Amino acid sequence: MHFIPEALDDYVVAHSANEPELLKALTRETYQKILQPRMLSGHYQGRLLSMLSKLIRPKTILEIGTYTGYSALCLAEGMQKDGDLHTIDINEELHDFQRKYFDKSSYGNQIFQYTGDALEIIPTINSTFDLVFIDADKPNYPAYFHAIIDKMNPNGIILSDNVLWSGKVIETLQKNDFSTKALLEYNTLLKEDKRVETVVLPIRDGLTISRMIN
């Protein structure tokens, strides 16, 4: 989605931080070999994730939805030197692809991969989190929130991607559109839950920043 004219959007990207070479290579290979490459965070959103992580300086990060590892590498850029990042994806076929790029980075030994159902895996991770990025199957967004909320550290940040869902959140809800239905519930949950304060950013497909209130 573009919320501003495409030419202006191009200007914004051109005057934001450059995309690291490793992430350029990851992007190229994703488009060459992997289905649905538009799921990649991409240059601009990746630089935003990197900037937010550098501002937060998290020691522990959880990512729900790894895909090919682009966003994990961006988030790792702001991680503390002794920090760790836990990333979960349902698609076991992407495991080796992700690992290849993780190991090419300087964060390889700090990134821990999990394959399977995130709702089953999250309770087994013996850690609490300073930063969580949710970018997985939309129908489970509310469930992911409930799974992680009690594992957040004071002032922890939850980033949620695709919360505007190509504008469908303001259109008439179709009977079998479970993704949009879940996102409508999720957006309301973030707005009304007293444990977090939330702001929605109209960036790409919508990115929400929620901060734990302690």
XYZ file of C-alpha atoms in Angstrom:
214
model
C 0.000 0.000 0.000
C 1.080 3.573 -0.687
C -0.461 6.237 1.518
C 1.360 9.010 -0.324
C 2.001 9.476 -4.067
C 4.451 6.910 -5.431
C 6.963 9.581 -6.492
C 6.975 10.995 -2.960
C 7.269 7.505 -1.540
C 10.307 6.933 -3.767
C 11.813 10.150 -2.414
C 11.255 8.979 1.167
C 13.024 5.690 0.464
C 15.872 7.407 -1.391
C 16.514 9.714 1.547
C 16.367 6.996 4.195
C 19.292 4.787 5.230
C 20.762 2.526 2.572
C 19.917 -1.156 2.549
C 22.868 -3.294 3.760
C 24.498 -5.465 1.082
C 23.644 -8.720 2.867
C 19.960 -7.791 2.866
C 20.120 -6.848 -0.820
C 21.449 -10.336 -1.543
C 18.752 -11.915 0.637
C 16.094 -9.952 -1.245
C 17.439 -11.033 -4.646
C 17.531 -14.707 -3.693
C 14.088 -14.544 -2.092
C 12.607 -13.177 -5.339
C 14.466 -15.791 -7.371
C 13.636 -18.881 -5.326
C 10.858 -18.375 -2.766
C 7.085 -18.192 -3.193
C 5.264 -14.956 -2.263
C 8.359 -12.706 -2.138
C 6.178 -9.675 -1.404
C 6.004 -11.016 2.168
C 9.541 -9.681 2.599
C 9.765 -6.610 4.836
C 11.897 -4.851 2.228
C 14.290 -1.916 2.224
C 12.207 0.871 3.770
C 10.329 -1.115 6.402
C 13.518 -2.987 7.186
C 15.341 0.274 7.920
C 12.424 1.309 10.131
C 12.599 -1.962 12.075
C 16.351 -1.486 12.433
C 15.928 2.085 13.690
C 13.258 1.115 16.209
C 15.406 -1.730 17.501
C 18.409 0.595 17.842
C 16.276 3.037 19.831
C 14.921 0.272 22.086
C 18.267 -1.549 22.507
C 16.588 -4.862 23.347
C 18.399 -7.695 25.054
C 15.759 -10.245 24.108
C 13.720 -10.231 20.895
C 10.921 -12.529 19.761
C 9.799 -12.646 16.145
C 6.648 -14.518 15.152
C 6.929 -15.156 11.412
C 10.480 -15.458 10.078
C 9.832 -15.955 6.346
C 13.334 -15.721 4.794
C 14.926 -13.888 7.721
C 15.020 -10.298 6.466
C 13.170 -8.689 9.356
C 15.045 -10.769 11.931
C 18.356 -9.438 10.634
C 17.019 -5.879 10.727
C 15.839 -6.255 14.328
C 19.147 -7.854 15.316
C 20.978 -4.667 14.318
C 19.757 -2.950 17.490
C 20.183 -5.897 19.819
C 22.551 -5.620 22.772
C 25.921 -7.361 22.333
C 24.951 -10.139 24.729
C 21.351 -10.290 23.499
C 19.455 -12.984 21.653
C 16.701 -13.181 19.083
C 14.177 -16.008 18.931
C 12.343 -16.367 15.624
C 9.497 -18.773 14.830
C 8.145 -19.919 11.482
C 5.727 -22.666 10.491
C 7.495 -23.454 7.185
C 10.302 -25.953 7.735
C 11.380 -25.639 4.085
C 12.708 -22.130 4.800
C 14.885 -23.151 7.757
C 18.133 -23.661 5.853
C 17.593 -20.548 3.719
C 17.168 -18.446 6.874
C 20.165 -20.038 8.575
C 22.433 -19.331 5.625
C 21.818 -15.594 5.888
C 21.826 -15.550 9.678
C 25.264 -17.165 9.650
C 26.543 -14.681 7.065
C 25.660 -11.864 9.467
C 27.496 -10.922 12.643
C 24.501 -12.077 14.711
C 24.420 -15.733 13.667
C 25.197 -17.192 17.088
C 22.593 -14.939 18.725
C 19.666 -15.943 16.502
C 17.686 -19.027 17.528
C 15.259 -20.588 15.057
C 12.106 -22.519 15.877
C 9.912 -24.358 13.381
C 6.287 -25.127 14.123
C 3.184 -23.645 15.719
C 4.152 -20.424 17.494
C 1.357 -20.827 20.035
C 2.928 -24.109 21.128
C 6.530 -22.878 20.934
C 6.223 -19.533 22.767
C 5.483 -21.101 26.198
C 8.611 -23.284 25.850
C 10.992 -20.341 25.368
C 12.479 -19.652 28.772
C 12.806 -15.913 28.363
C 10.960 -12.637 28.662
C 11.114 -10.060 25.905
C 12.022 -6.418 25.383
C 10.830 -6.430 21.773
C 8.335 -8.626 19.910
C 7.580 -8.469 16.182
C 4.365 -10.154 15.021
C 4.234 -10.845 11.282
C 2.628 -14.254 10.809
C -0.804 -15.696 9.958
C -3.378 -12.984 10.586
C -6.198 -15.121 12.089
C -3.933 -15.868 15.067
C -2.891 -12.280 15.831
C -5.179 -11.987 18.897
C -3.932 -15.366 20.163
C -0.307 -14.297 19.674
C -0.954 -11.183 21.745
C -2.374 -13.215 24.606
C 0.540 -15.669 24.338
C 3.224 -13.004 24.678
C 1.692 -10.298 26.856
C 2.720 -11.918 30.161
C 6.243 -12.540 28.836
C 6.910 -8.857 28.094
C 9.464 -6.960 30.145
C 8.586 -3.544 31.656
C 8.303 -0.950 28.869
C 8.587 -3.755 26.324
C 7.544 -3.014 22.751
C 5.260 -5.062 20.493
C 5.458 -4.340 16.764
C 2.597 -5.703 14.647
C 2.740 -5.776 10.859
C -0.040 -5.672 8.224
C -2.603 -4.154 10.598
C -4.300 -2.195 7.790
C -4.443 -5.253 5.499
C -4.527 -3.440 2.148
C -7.285 -1.174 3.452
C -9.701 -4.052 4.093
C -10.078 -2.982 7.730
C -12.334 -0.118 6.604
C -14.267 -2.050 3.959
C -17.399 -4.153 4.369
C -16.330 -7.412 6.000
C -16.848 -10.409 3.749
C -18.382 -13.536 5.267
C -15.359 -15.842 4.943
C -12.612 -13.223 5.346
C -11.145 -14.588 8.564
C -7.908 -12.613 8.275
C -9.622 -9.228 8.159
C -12.026 -10.258 10.928
C -9.081 -11.218 13.158
C -7.213 -7.984 12.392
C -10.285 -5.913 13.272
C -10.445 -7.770 16.592
C -6.713 -7.379 17.101
C -6.645 -3.651 16.396
C -9.499 -3.141 18.854
C -7.711 -5.304 21.417
C -4.552 -3.172 21.200
C -6.590 0.004 21.507
C -8.602 -1.128 24.528
C -6.207 -3.301 26.520
C -5.034 -1.230 29.486
C -1.673 -2.991 29.652
C -0.425 -1.322 26.463
C -0.521 2.038 24.715
C -0.634 1.859 20.956
C -0.085 3.968 17.876
C -0.779 2.820 14.308
C 1.662 3.965 11.642
C 0.333 4.202 8.048
C 3.549 2.679 6.685
C 3.374 0.106 3.906
C 0.561 -2.226 5.010
C 0.259 -0.688 8.467
C 2.599 -1.114 11.429
C 1.478 -0.820 15.048
C 3.779 0.090 17.925
C 2.489 -0.947 21.339
C 4.341 -0.183 24.588
C 3.844 -2.004 27.843
C 2.480 0.279 30.567
C 4.080 -0.502 33.913
